[in-house]
Amino acid sequence: MCYFACAIHLKGKPVTAMQFISDLVARGRYCFSTEEATDALGTTAVATRAALRRLRQKDELAMPSRGFYVVVPPEFRNAGCLPAGHFIPALMEHLGEKYYAGLLSAAEYHGAAHQRPQIFQVMVARNKPEITCGKVRVMFVARKNVAQIPTADFKTPRGYLKISTPAATAFDLVGYPNHAAGLDNVATILAELAEHLDGEELIRLAALSPIAWAQRLGYLLELVGAQKKTAKLAKFISEKNPEPTPLTPSRPFEGISQLKPWNILVNTLVEADI
């Protein structure tokens, strides 16, 4: 979906910033760039930014990223911004970057999060600083091969948001447990995600991920009683015959025996809330 079409002109007449925004909303659009507004208003970039700044001061607009604006409807004025899932697709198109909503945010869309995450998590190819838009916070987490990870389109009131598939979400959760409130929470989410997992897709994701992620995922799925989902993954790991890997790399694991078939060193107790 293209969010940045040609600029809007109202029958050749001068357009105010408010008219420009009203016409955008009438067309179902809530995001735009400084360049687009400048073209529509027929003014200089400096004058356009000044006009948009006045609307921001009235809470009509928000600017989650430099040069990128979000129209804030009355129902979201208290939050000071649209929900992240409503503007992230347009923002990432504006930035020209591949993305998908992942980790706890993806788990929520799949119905596997026990509570709404406090921050919206977006996977990108390179690290980016967190952004704040009113009360809305967005964290960017780097995964180099983000463009290869399978996604699904989730319909929002403003368009379509790319989210990781259940299997991709599972791999990201075990790969980035510090961004998922720890392994206990990861295991809890996996218990909910398990019914949506497919053995073949787990293999495809394993080939796109560090082998240690597959080892930890297989162990945790068995831990939460999802053994039926792990047979193909266990075969994949057996064929790779990887080095033993600790369940928690940051904790000591010397002297701990590896657990087959995952070649995992269980150096921490994981308790899922199920």
PDB file of C-alpha atoms in Angstrom:
ATOM      1  CA  MET A   1       0.000   0.000   0.000  1.00  0.00           C
ATOM      2  CA  CYS A   2       1.377   3.414  -0.938  1.00  0.00           C
ATOM      3  CA  TYR A   3       0.961   6.016   1.772  1.00  0.00           C
ATOM      4  CA  PHE A   4       2.732   8.881   0.046  1.00  0.00           C
ATOM      5  CA  ALA A   5       0.903   9.646  -3.145  1.00  0.00           C
ATOM      6  CA  CYS A   6       1.170  12.922  -5.011  1.00  0.00           C
ATOM      7  CA  ALA A   7       0.398  16.035  -3.005  1.00  0.00           C
ATOM      8  CA  ILE A   8      -3.145  17.349  -2.814  1.00  0.00           C
ATOM      9  CA  HIS A   9      -4.165  20.590  -4.499  1.00  0.00           C
ATOM     10  CA  LEU A  10      -7.627  22.030  -4.067  1.00  0.00           C
ATOM     11  CA  LYS A  11      -8.609  23.326  -7.507  1.00  0.00           C
ATOM     12  CA  GLY A  12      -5.480  25.454  -7.775  1.00  0.00           C
ATOM     13  CA  LYS A  13      -6.445  27.623  -4.801  1.00  0.00           C
ATOM     14  CA  PRO A  14      -4.118  28.381  -1.882  1.00  0.00           C
ATOM     15  CA  VAL A  15      -4.401  25.646   0.726  1.00  0.00           C
ATOM     16  CA  THR A  16      -4.040  26.140   4.465  1.00  0.00           C
ATOM     17  CA  ALA A  17      -2.374  23.505   6.604  1.00  0.00           C
ATOM     18  CA  MET A  18      -5.714  22.672   8.209  1.00  0.00           C
ATOM     19  CA  GLN A  19      -7.392  22.297   4.812  1.00  0.00           C
ATOM     20  CA  PHE A  20      -4.575  20.043   3.668  1.00  0.00           C
ATOM     21  CA  ILE A  21      -4.972  17.816   6.722  1.00  0.00           C
ATOM     22  CA  SER A  22      -8.765  17.738   6.479  1.00  0.00           C
ATOM     23  CA  ASP A  23      -8.533  16.640   2.863  1.00  0.00           C
ATOM     24  CA  LEU A  24      -6.028  13.912   3.785  1.00  0.00           C
ATOM     25  CA  VAL A  25      -8.352  12.551   6.458  1.00  0.00           C
ATOM     26  CA  ALA A  26     -11.293  12.668   4.049  1.00  0.00           C
ATOM     27  CA  ARG A  27      -9.233  10.381   1.810  1.00  0.00           C
ATOM     28  CA  GLY A  28      -8.528   8.013   4.701  1.00  0.00           C
ATOM     29  CA  ARG A  29      -4.914   9.105   5.207  1.00  0.00           C
ATOM     30  CA  TYR A  30      -3.430  10.121   8.539  1.00  0.00           C
ATOM     31  CA  CYS A  31       0.298  10.401   7.766  1.00  0.00           C
ATOM     32  CA  PHE A  32       2.321  12.711   5.546  1.00  0.00           C
ATOM     33  CA  SER A  33       5.790  14.163   5.062  1.00  0.00           C
ATOM     34  CA  THR A  34       7.042  17.740   5.257  1.00  0.00           C
ATOM     35  CA  GLU A  35       7.795  17.644   1.535  1.00  0.00           C
ATOM     36  CA  GLU A  36       4.261  16.576   0.700  1.00  0.00           C
ATOM     37  CA  ALA A  37       2.778  19.351   2.833  1.00  0.00           C
ATOM     38  CA  THR A  38       5.138  21.943   1.336  1.00  0.00           C
ATOM     39  CA  ASP A  39       4.099  20.954  -2.168  1.00  0.00           C
ATOM     40  CA  ALA A  40       0.404  21.086  -1.279  1.00  0.00           C
ATOM     41  CA  LEU A  41       0.599  24.415   0.550  1.00  0.00           C
ATOM     42  CA  GLY A  42       2.746  26.019  -2.137  1.00  0.00           C
ATOM     43  CA  THR A  43       4.993  27.650   0.459  1.00  0.00           C
ATOM     44  CA  THR A  44       8.593  27.319   1.536  1.00  0.00           C
ATOM     45  CA  ALA A  45       9.718  24.463   3.735  1.00  0.00           C
ATOM     46  CA  VAL A  46      10.314  26.925   6.583  1.00  0.00           C
ATOM     47  CA  ALA A  47       6.787  28.332   6.333  1.00  0.00           C
ATOM     48  CA  THR A  48       5.309  24.839   6.106  1.00  0.00           C
ATOM     49  CA  ARG A  49       7.134  23.657   9.211  1.00  0.00           C
ATOM     50  CA  ALA A  50       5.933  26.751  11.087  1.00  0.00           C
ATOM     51  CA  ALA A  51       2.315  26.067  10.098  1.00  0.00           C
ATOM     52  CA  LEU A  52       2.600  22.422  11.092  1.00  0.00           C
ATOM     53  CA  ARG A  53       4.260  23.372  14.376  1.00  0.00           C
ATOM     54  CA  ARG A  54       1.232  25.484  15.281  1.00  0.00           C
ATOM     55  CA  LEU A  55      -1.032  22.500  14.669  1.00  0.00           C
ATOM     56  CA  ARG A  56       1.230  20.329  16.812  1.00  0.00           C
ATOM     57  CA  GLN A  57       0.881  22.853  19.621  1.00  0.00           C
ATOM     58  CA  LYS A  58      -2.896  22.439  19.333  1.00  0.00           C
ATOM     59  CA  ASP A  59      -2.483  18.633  19.512  1.00  0.00           C
ATOM     60  CA  GLU A  60      -3.882  18.272  15.992  1.00  0.00           C
ATOM     61  CA  LEU A  61      -0.629  16.701  14.792  1.00  0.00           C
ATOM     62  CA  ALA A  62       2.239  14.644  16.172  1.00  0.00           C
ATOM     63  CA  MET A  63       5.714  14.104  14.740  1.00  0.00           C
ATOM     64  CA  PRO A  64       7.101  10.677  15.696  1.00  0.00           C
ATOM     65  CA  SER A  65      10.059  11.091  13.331  1.00  0.00           C
ATOM     66  CA  ARG A  66      11.755  14.110  11.790  1.00  0.00           C
ATOM     67  CA  GLY A  67       9.832  15.245   8.722  1.00  0.00           C
ATOM     68  CA  PHE A  68       7.020  12.721   9.275  1.00  0.00           C
ATOM     69  CA  TYR A  69       3.667  13.784  10.712  1.00  0.00           C
ATOM     70  CA  VAL A  70       0.660  11.945  12.095  1.00  0.00           C
ATOM     71  CA  VAL A  71      -2.836  13.413  12.240  1.00  0.00           C
ATOM     72  CA  VAL A  72      -4.252  12.875  15.734  1.00  0.00           C
ATOM     73  CA  PRO A  73      -8.043  12.336  15.696  1.00  0.00           C
ATOM     74  CA  PRO A  74     -10.045  13.488  18.746  1.00  0.00           C
ATOM     75  CA  GLU A  75     -10.329   9.941  20.118  1.00  0.00           C
ATOM     76  CA  PHE A  76      -6.527   9.736  20.427  1.00  0.00           C
ATOM     77  CA  ARG A  77      -5.816  13.257  21.708  1.00  0.00           C
ATOM     78  CA  ASN A  78      -5.293  11.992  25.239  1.00  0.00           C
ATOM     79  CA  ALA A  79      -2.538   9.669  24.000  1.00  0.00           C
ATOM     80  CA  GLY A  80      -1.093  12.447  21.848  1.00  0.00           C
ATOM     81  CA  CYS A  81      -0.609  10.132  18.875  1.00  0.00           C
ATOM     82  CA  LEU A  82      -2.174   7.380  16.835  1.00  0.00           C
ATOM     83  CA  PRO A  83      -1.491   3.845  18.101  1.00  0.00           C
ATOM     84  CA  ALA A  84       1.878   2.679  16.789  1.00  0.00           C
ATOM     85  CA  GLY A  85       0.344  -0.028  14.633  1.00  0.00           C
ATOM     86  CA  HIS A  86      -1.624   2.645  12.778  1.00  0.00           C
ATOM     87  CA  PHE A  87       1.360   4.733  11.657  1.00  0.00           C
ATOM     88  CA  ILE A  88       4.344   2.356  11.574  1.00  0.00           C
ATOM     89  CA  PRO A  89       3.608   1.107   8.004  1.00  0.00           C
ATOM     90  CA  ALA A  90       3.586   4.674   6.675  1.00  0.00           C
ATOM     91  CA  LEU A  91       6.653   5.639   8.699  1.00  0.00           C
ATOM     92  CA  MET A  92       8.677   2.695   7.425  1.00  0.00           C
ATOM     93  CA  GLU A  93       7.643   3.453   3.846  1.00  0.00           C
ATOM     94  CA  HIS A  94       8.700   7.055   4.428  1.00  0.00           C
ATOM     95  CA  LEU A  95      12.087   5.833   5.699  1.00  0.00           C
ATOM     96  CA  GLY A  96      12.395   3.281   2.893  1.00  0.00           C
ATOM     97  CA  GLU A  97      13.046   0.407   5.300  1.00  0.00           C
ATOM     98  CA  LYS A  98      11.803  -3.158   5.570  1.00  0.00           C
ATOM     99  CA  TYR A  99      10.145  -3.978   8.867  1.00  0.00           C
ATOM    100  CA  TYR A 100       7.685  -6.103  10.739  1.00  0.00           C
ATOM    101  CA  ALA A 101       6.039  -5.832  14.137  1.00  0.00           C
ATOM    102  CA  GLY A 102       7.620  -8.560  16.229  1.00  0.00           C
ATOM    103  CA  LEU A 103       8.307  -9.999  19.664  1.00  0.00           C
ATOM    104  CA  LEU A 104       5.681  -9.051  22.271  1.00  0.00           C
ATOM    105  CA  SER A 105       3.788  -6.844  19.814  1.00  0.00           C
ATOM    106  CA  ALA A 106       3.420  -9.703  17.341  1.00  0.00           C
ATOM    107  CA  ALA A 107       2.457 -12.062  20.160  1.00  0.00           C
ATOM    108  CA  GLU A 108      -0.345  -9.681  21.100  1.00  0.00           C
ATOM    109  CA  TYR A 109      -1.705  -9.679  17.536  1.00  0.00           C
ATOM    110  CA  HIS A 110      -1.618 -13.485  17.602  1.00  0.00           C
ATOM    111  CA  GLY A 111      -3.576 -13.490  20.859  1.00  0.00           C
ATOM    112  CA  ALA A 112      -0.668 -14.896  22.857  1.00  0.00           C
ATOM    113  CA  ALA A 113       0.236 -11.942  25.093  1.00  0.00           C
ATOM    114  CA  HIS A 114      -1.268 -12.040  28.571  1.00  0.00           C
ATOM    115  CA  GLN A 115      -1.055  -8.275  28.850  1.00  0.00           C
ATOM    116  CA  ARG A 116      -0.566  -5.405  26.429  1.00  0.00           C
ATOM    117  CA  PRO A 117       3.129  -4.549  25.968  1.00  0.00           C
ATOM    118  CA  GLN A 118       4.135  -1.116  27.251  1.00  0.00           C
ATOM    119  CA  ILE A 119       6.200  -0.477  24.131  1.00  0.00           C
ATOM    120  CA  PHE A 120       5.569  -1.349  20.482  1.00  0.00           C
ATOM    121  CA  GLN A 121       8.365  -3.510  19.056  1.00  0.00           C
ATOM    122  CA  VAL A 122       9.441  -3.303  15.427  1.00  0.00           C
ATOM    123  CA  MET A 123      12.091  -5.477  13.801  1.00  0.00           C
ATOM    124  CA  VAL A 124      14.380  -3.708  11.315  1.00  0.00           C
ATOM    125  CA  ALA A 125      17.646  -4.492   9.538  1.00  0.00           C
ATOM    126  CA  ARG A 126      19.762  -2.004  11.501  1.00  0.00           C
ATOM    127  CA  ASN A 127      19.588  -0.549  14.976  1.00  0.00           C
ATOM    128  CA  LYS A 128      17.514   2.598  15.287  1.00  0.00           C
ATOM    129  CA  PRO A 129      16.838   4.768  18.318  1.00  0.00           C
ATOM    130  CA  GLU A 130      13.546   4.389  20.142  1.00  0.00           C
ATOM    131  CA  ILE A 131      10.897   6.962  19.258  1.00  0.00           C
ATOM    132  CA  THR A 132       8.235   8.553  21.427  1.00  0.00           C
ATOM    133  CA  CYS A 133       5.017  10.042  20.086  1.00  0.00           C
ATOM    134  CA  GLY A 134       2.880  11.409  22.890  1.00  0.00           C
ATOM    135  CA  LYS A 135       2.360   8.444  25.204  1.00  0.00           C
ATOM    136  CA  VAL A 136       3.233   5.972  22.451  1.00  0.00           C
ATOM    137  CA  ARG A 137       6.700   4.395  22.488  1.00  0.00           C
ATOM    138  CA  VAL A 138       8.273   2.391  19.680  1.00  0.00           C
ATOM    139  CA  MET A 139      11.368   0.217  20.074  1.00  0.00           C
ATOM    140  CA  PHE A 140      13.348  -0.913  17.033  1.00  0.00           C
ATOM    141  CA  VAL A 141      15.180  -4.234  17.293  1.00  0.00           C
ATOM    142  CA  ALA A 142      17.797  -5.182  14.706  1.00  0.00           C
ATOM    143  CA  ARG A 143      17.600  -8.416  12.747  1.00  0.00           C
ATOM    144  CA  LYS A 144      19.851  -8.328   9.683  1.00  0.00           C
ATOM    145  CA  ASN A 145      17.742 -10.614   7.500  1.00  0.00           C
ATOM    146  CA  VAL A 146      14.459  -8.906   8.337  1.00  0.00           C
ATOM    147  CA  ALA A 147      13.443  -8.896   4.657  1.00  0.00           C
ATOM    148  CA  GLN A 148      13.542 -12.724   4.562  1.00  0.00           C
ATOM    149  CA  ILE A 149      11.403 -13.338   7.635  1.00  0.00           C
ATOM    150  CA  PRO A 150       7.833 -14.452   6.828  1.00  0.00           C
ATOM    151  CA  THR A 151       5.110 -12.011   7.799  1.00  0.00           C
ATOM    152  CA  ALA A 152       1.348 -11.666   7.705  1.00  0.00           C
ATOM    153  CA  ASP A 153      -0.671  -8.533   6.982  1.00  0.00           C
ATOM    154  CA  PHE A 154      -2.901  -7.424   9.844  1.00  0.00           C
ATOM    155  CA  LYS A 155      -5.673  -4.973   9.010  1.00  0.00           C
ATOM    156  CA  THR A 156      -5.803  -1.837  11.133  1.00  0.00           C
ATOM    157  CA  PRO A 157      -8.184   1.132  10.848  1.00  0.00           C
ATOM    158  CA  ARG A 158      -5.455   2.942   8.837  1.00  0.00           C
ATOM    159  CA  GLY A 159      -4.248   0.164   6.537  1.00  0.00           C
ATOM    160  CA  TYR A 160      -2.199  -3.008   6.863  1.00  0.00           C
ATOM    161  CA  LEU A 161       0.556  -3.735   9.364  1.00  0.00           C
ATOM    162  CA  LYS A 162       3.178  -6.416   8.743  1.00  0.00           C
ATOM    163  CA  ILE A 163       3.599  -8.762  11.702  1.00  0.00           C
ATOM    164  CA  SER A 164       5.799 -11.820  12.058  1.00  0.00           C
ATOM    165  CA  THR A 165       4.088 -15.170  11.575  1.00  0.00           C
ATOM    166  CA  PRO A 166       3.619 -17.319  14.694  1.00  0.00           C
ATOM    167  CA  ALA A 167       6.753 -19.352  13.910  1.00  0.00           C
ATOM    168  CA  ALA A 168       8.827 -16.237  13.217  1.00  0.00           C
ATOM    169  CA  THR A 169       7.521 -14.703  16.433  1.00  0.00           C
ATOM    170  CA  ALA A 170       8.551 -17.807  18.365  1.00  0.00           C
ATOM    171  CA  PHE A 171      12.103 -17.656  17.004  1.00  0.00           C
ATOM    172  CA  ASP A 172      12.437 -13.943  17.735  1.00  0.00           C
ATOM    173  CA  LEU A 173      11.213 -14.445  21.300  1.00  0.00           C
ATOM    174  CA  VAL A 174      13.869 -17.059  22.076  1.00  0.00           C
ATOM    175  CA  GLY A 175      16.471 -15.009  20.221  1.00  0.00           C
ATOM    176  CA  TYR A 176      15.756 -11.798  22.121  1.00  0.00           C
ATOM    177  CA  PRO A 177      14.489 -12.878  25.565  1.00  0.00           C
ATOM    178  CA  ASN A 178      15.706  -9.632  27.141  1.00  0.00           C
ATOM    179  CA  HIS A 179      13.216  -7.787  24.920  1.00  0.00           C
ATOM    180  CA  ALA A 180      10.452 -10.204  25.920  1.00  0.00           C
ATOM    181  CA  ALA A 181      10.489  -9.885  29.726  1.00  0.00           C
ATOM    182  CA  GLY A 182      12.687 -12.970  30.185  1.00  0.00           C
ATOM    183  CA  LEU A 183      12.454 -16.691  29.507  1.00  0.00           C
ATOM    184  CA  ASP A 184       9.553 -17.280  31.907  1.00  0.00           C
ATOM    185  CA  ASN A 185       7.424 -14.909  29.862  1.00  0.00           C
ATOM    186  CA  VAL A 186       8.756 -16.345  26.594  1.00  0.00           C
ATOM    187  CA  ALA A 187       7.694 -19.833  27.699  1.00  0.00           C
ATOM    188  CA  THR A 188       4.266 -18.529  28.706  1.00  0.00           C
ATOM    189  CA  ILE A 189       3.767 -16.974  25.271  1.00  0.00           C
ATOM    190  CA  LEU A 190       5.037 -20.097  23.494  1.00  0.00           C
ATOM    191  CA  ALA A 191       2.403 -22.144  25.297  1.00  0.00           C
ATOM    192  CA  GLU A 192      -0.236 -19.880  23.733  1.00  0.00           C
ATOM    193  CA  LEU A 193       1.439 -19.744  20.315  1.00  0.00           C
ATOM    194  CA  ALA A 194       1.999 -23.494  20.065  1.00  0.00           C
ATOM    195  CA  GLU A 195      -1.363 -24.304  18.483  1.00  0.00           C
ATOM    196  CA  HIS A 196      -0.539 -21.920  15.617  1.00  0.00           C
ATOM    197  CA  LEU A 197       2.912 -23.368  14.916  1.00  0.00           C
ATOM    198  CA  ASP A 198       3.665 -25.505  11.888  1.00  0.00           C
ATOM    199  CA  GLY A 199       6.572 -27.949  11.805  1.00  0.00           C
ATOM    200  CA  GLU A 200       7.594 -27.121   8.243  1.00  0.00           C
ATOM    201  CA  GLU A 201       7.631 -23.392   8.914  1.00  0.00           C
ATOM    202  CA  LEU A 202       9.715 -23.959  12.036  1.00  0.00           C
ATOM    203  CA  ILE A 203      12.305 -25.651   9.821  1.00  0.00           C
ATOM    204  CA  ARG A 204      12.267 -22.741   7.362  1.00  0.00           C
ATOM    205  CA  LEU A 205      12.755 -20.281  10.213  1.00  0.00           C
ATOM    206  CA  ALA A 206      15.504 -22.413  11.735  1.00  0.00           C
ATOM    207  CA  ALA A 207      17.440 -22.071   8.476  1.00  0.00           C
ATOM    208  CA  LEU A 208      17.146 -18.275   8.756  1.00  0.00           C
ATOM    209  CA  SER A 209      18.171 -18.102  12.413  1.00  0.00           C
ATOM    210  CA  PRO A 210      21.180 -18.967  14.587  1.00  0.00           C
ATOM    211  CA  ILE A 211      21.114 -22.680  15.402  1.00  0.00           C
ATOM    212  CA  ALA A 212      21.165 -21.871  19.128  1.00  0.00           C
ATOM    213  CA  TRP A 213      17.746 -20.225  18.746  1.00  0.00           C
ATOM    214  CA  ALA A 214      16.324 -23.455  17.331  1.00  0.00           C
ATOM    215  CA  GLN A 215      17.872 -25.446  20.184  1.00  0.00           C
ATOM    216  CA  ARG A 216      16.335 -23.184  22.827  1.00  0.00           C
ATOM    217  CA  LEU A 217      12.989 -23.056  21.062  1.00  0.00           C
ATOM    218  CA  GLY A 218      12.752 -26.836  20.828  1.00  0.00           C
ATOM    219  CA  TYR A 219      13.533 -27.221  24.516  1.00  0.00           C
ATOM    220  CA  LEU A 220      11.027 -24.565  25.588  1.00  0.00           C
ATOM    221  CA  LEU A 221       8.252 -25.971  23.398  1.00  0.00           C
ATOM    222  CA  GLU A 222       8.746 -29.368  25.013  1.00  0.00           C
ATOM    223  CA  LEU A 223       8.786 -27.703  28.416  1.00  0.00           C
ATOM    224  CA  VAL A 224       5.309 -26.221  27.847  1.00  0.00           C
ATOM    225  CA  GLY A 225       3.883 -29.485  26.541  1.00  0.00           C
ATOM    226  CA  ALA A 226       4.039 -28.800  22.801  1.00  0.00           C
ATOM    227  CA  GLN A 227       6.092 -31.885  21.900  1.00  0.00           C
ATOM    228  CA  LYS A 228       3.888 -32.603  18.883  1.00  0.00           C
ATOM    229  CA  LYS A 229       5.217 -29.445  17.246  1.00  0.00           C
ATOM    230  CA  THR A 230       8.908 -30.260  17.697  1.00  0.00           C
ATOM    231  CA  ALA A 231       9.556 -33.527  15.827  1.00  0.00           C
ATOM    232  CA  LYS A 232      10.747 -31.928  12.580  1.00  0.00           C
ATOM    233  CA  LEU A 233      12.746 -29.318  14.445  1.00  0.00           C
ATOM    234  CA  ALA A 234      14.454 -32.052  16.489  1.00  0.00           C
ATOM    235  CA  LYS A 235      15.392 -33.875  13.270  1.00  0.00           C
ATOM    236  CA  PHE A 236      16.785 -30.636  11.808  1.00  0.00           C
ATOM    237  CA  ILE A 237      18.964 -30.076  14.874  1.00  0.00           C
ATOM    238  CA  SER A 238      20.105 -33.694  14.957  1.00  0.00           C
ATOM    239  CA  GLU A 239      21.299 -33.419  11.358  1.00  0.00           C
ATOM    240  CA  LYS A 240      23.156 -30.188  12.127  1.00  0.00           C
ATOM    241  CA  ASN A 241      24.698 -31.700  15.284  1.00  0.00           C
ATOM    242  CA  PRO A 242      25.413 -28.280  16.838  1.00  0.00           C
ATOM    243  CA  GLU A 243      27.624 -27.531  19.799  1.00  0.00           C
ATOM    244  CA  PRO A 244      25.854 -27.610  23.169  1.00  0.00           C
ATOM    245  CA  THR A 245      24.429 -24.182  23.956  1.00  0.00           C
ATOM    246  CA  PRO A 246      23.342 -22.760  27.315  1.00  0.00           C
ATOM    247  CA  LEU A 247      19.697 -21.920  27.784  1.00  0.00           C
ATOM    248  CA  THR A 248      20.796 -18.592  29.268  1.00  0.00           C
ATOM    249  CA  PRO A 249      24.201 -17.529  27.866  1.00  0.00           C
ATOM    250  CA  SER A 250      24.710 -14.885  30.561  1.00  0.00           C
ATOM    251  CA  ARG A 251      24.649 -17.461  33.376  1.00  0.00           C
ATOM    252  CA  PRO A 252      27.314 -20.058  34.290  1.00  0.00           C
ATOM    253  CA  PHE A 253      26.950 -23.431  32.596  1.00  0.00           C
ATOM    254  CA  GLU A 254      30.204 -25.256  33.326  1.00  0.00           C
ATOM    255  CA  GLY A 255      29.669 -28.852  34.389  1.00  0.00           C
ATOM    256  CA  ILE A 256      26.040 -29.008  33.215  1.00  0.00           C
ATOM    257  CA  SER A 257      25.173 -32.034  31.084  1.00  0.00           C
ATOM    258  CA  GLN A 258      23.567 -31.404  27.718  1.00  0.00           C
ATOM    259  CA  LEU A 259      19.956 -32.369  27.204  1.00  0.00           C
ATOM    260  CA  LYS A 260      19.152 -34.315  24.047  1.00  0.00           C
ATOM    261  CA  PRO A 261      17.895 -33.924  21.368  1.00  0.00           C
ATOM    262  CA  TRP A 262      18.406 -30.180  21.675  1.00  0.00           C
ATOM    263  CA  ASN A 263      22.037 -30.184  22.824  1.00  0.00           C
ATOM    264  CA  ILE A 264      20.938 -27.615  25.383  1.00  0.00           C
ATOM    265  CA  LEU A 265      22.614 -26.868  28.706  1.00  0.00           C
ATOM    266  CA  VAL A 266      19.770 -26.145  31.107  1.00  0.00           C
ATOM    267  CA  ASN A 267      21.472 -23.600  33.358  1.00  0.00           C
ATOM    268  CA  THR A 268      18.348 -21.826  34.569  1.00  0.00           C
ATOM    269  CA  LEU A 269      14.898 -22.804  35.791  1.00  0.00           C
ATOM    270  CA  VAL A 270      12.111 -21.677  33.471  1.00  0.00           C
ATOM    271  CA  GLU A 271       8.555 -21.522  34.775  1.00  0.00           C
ATOM    272  CA  ALA A 272       5.740 -20.763  32.366  1.00  0.00           C
ATOM    273  CA  ASP A 273       2.574 -19.184  33.728  1.00  0.00           C
ATOM    274  CA  ILE A 274       0.164 -21.742  32.278  1.00  0.00           C
TER     275      ILE A 274
END
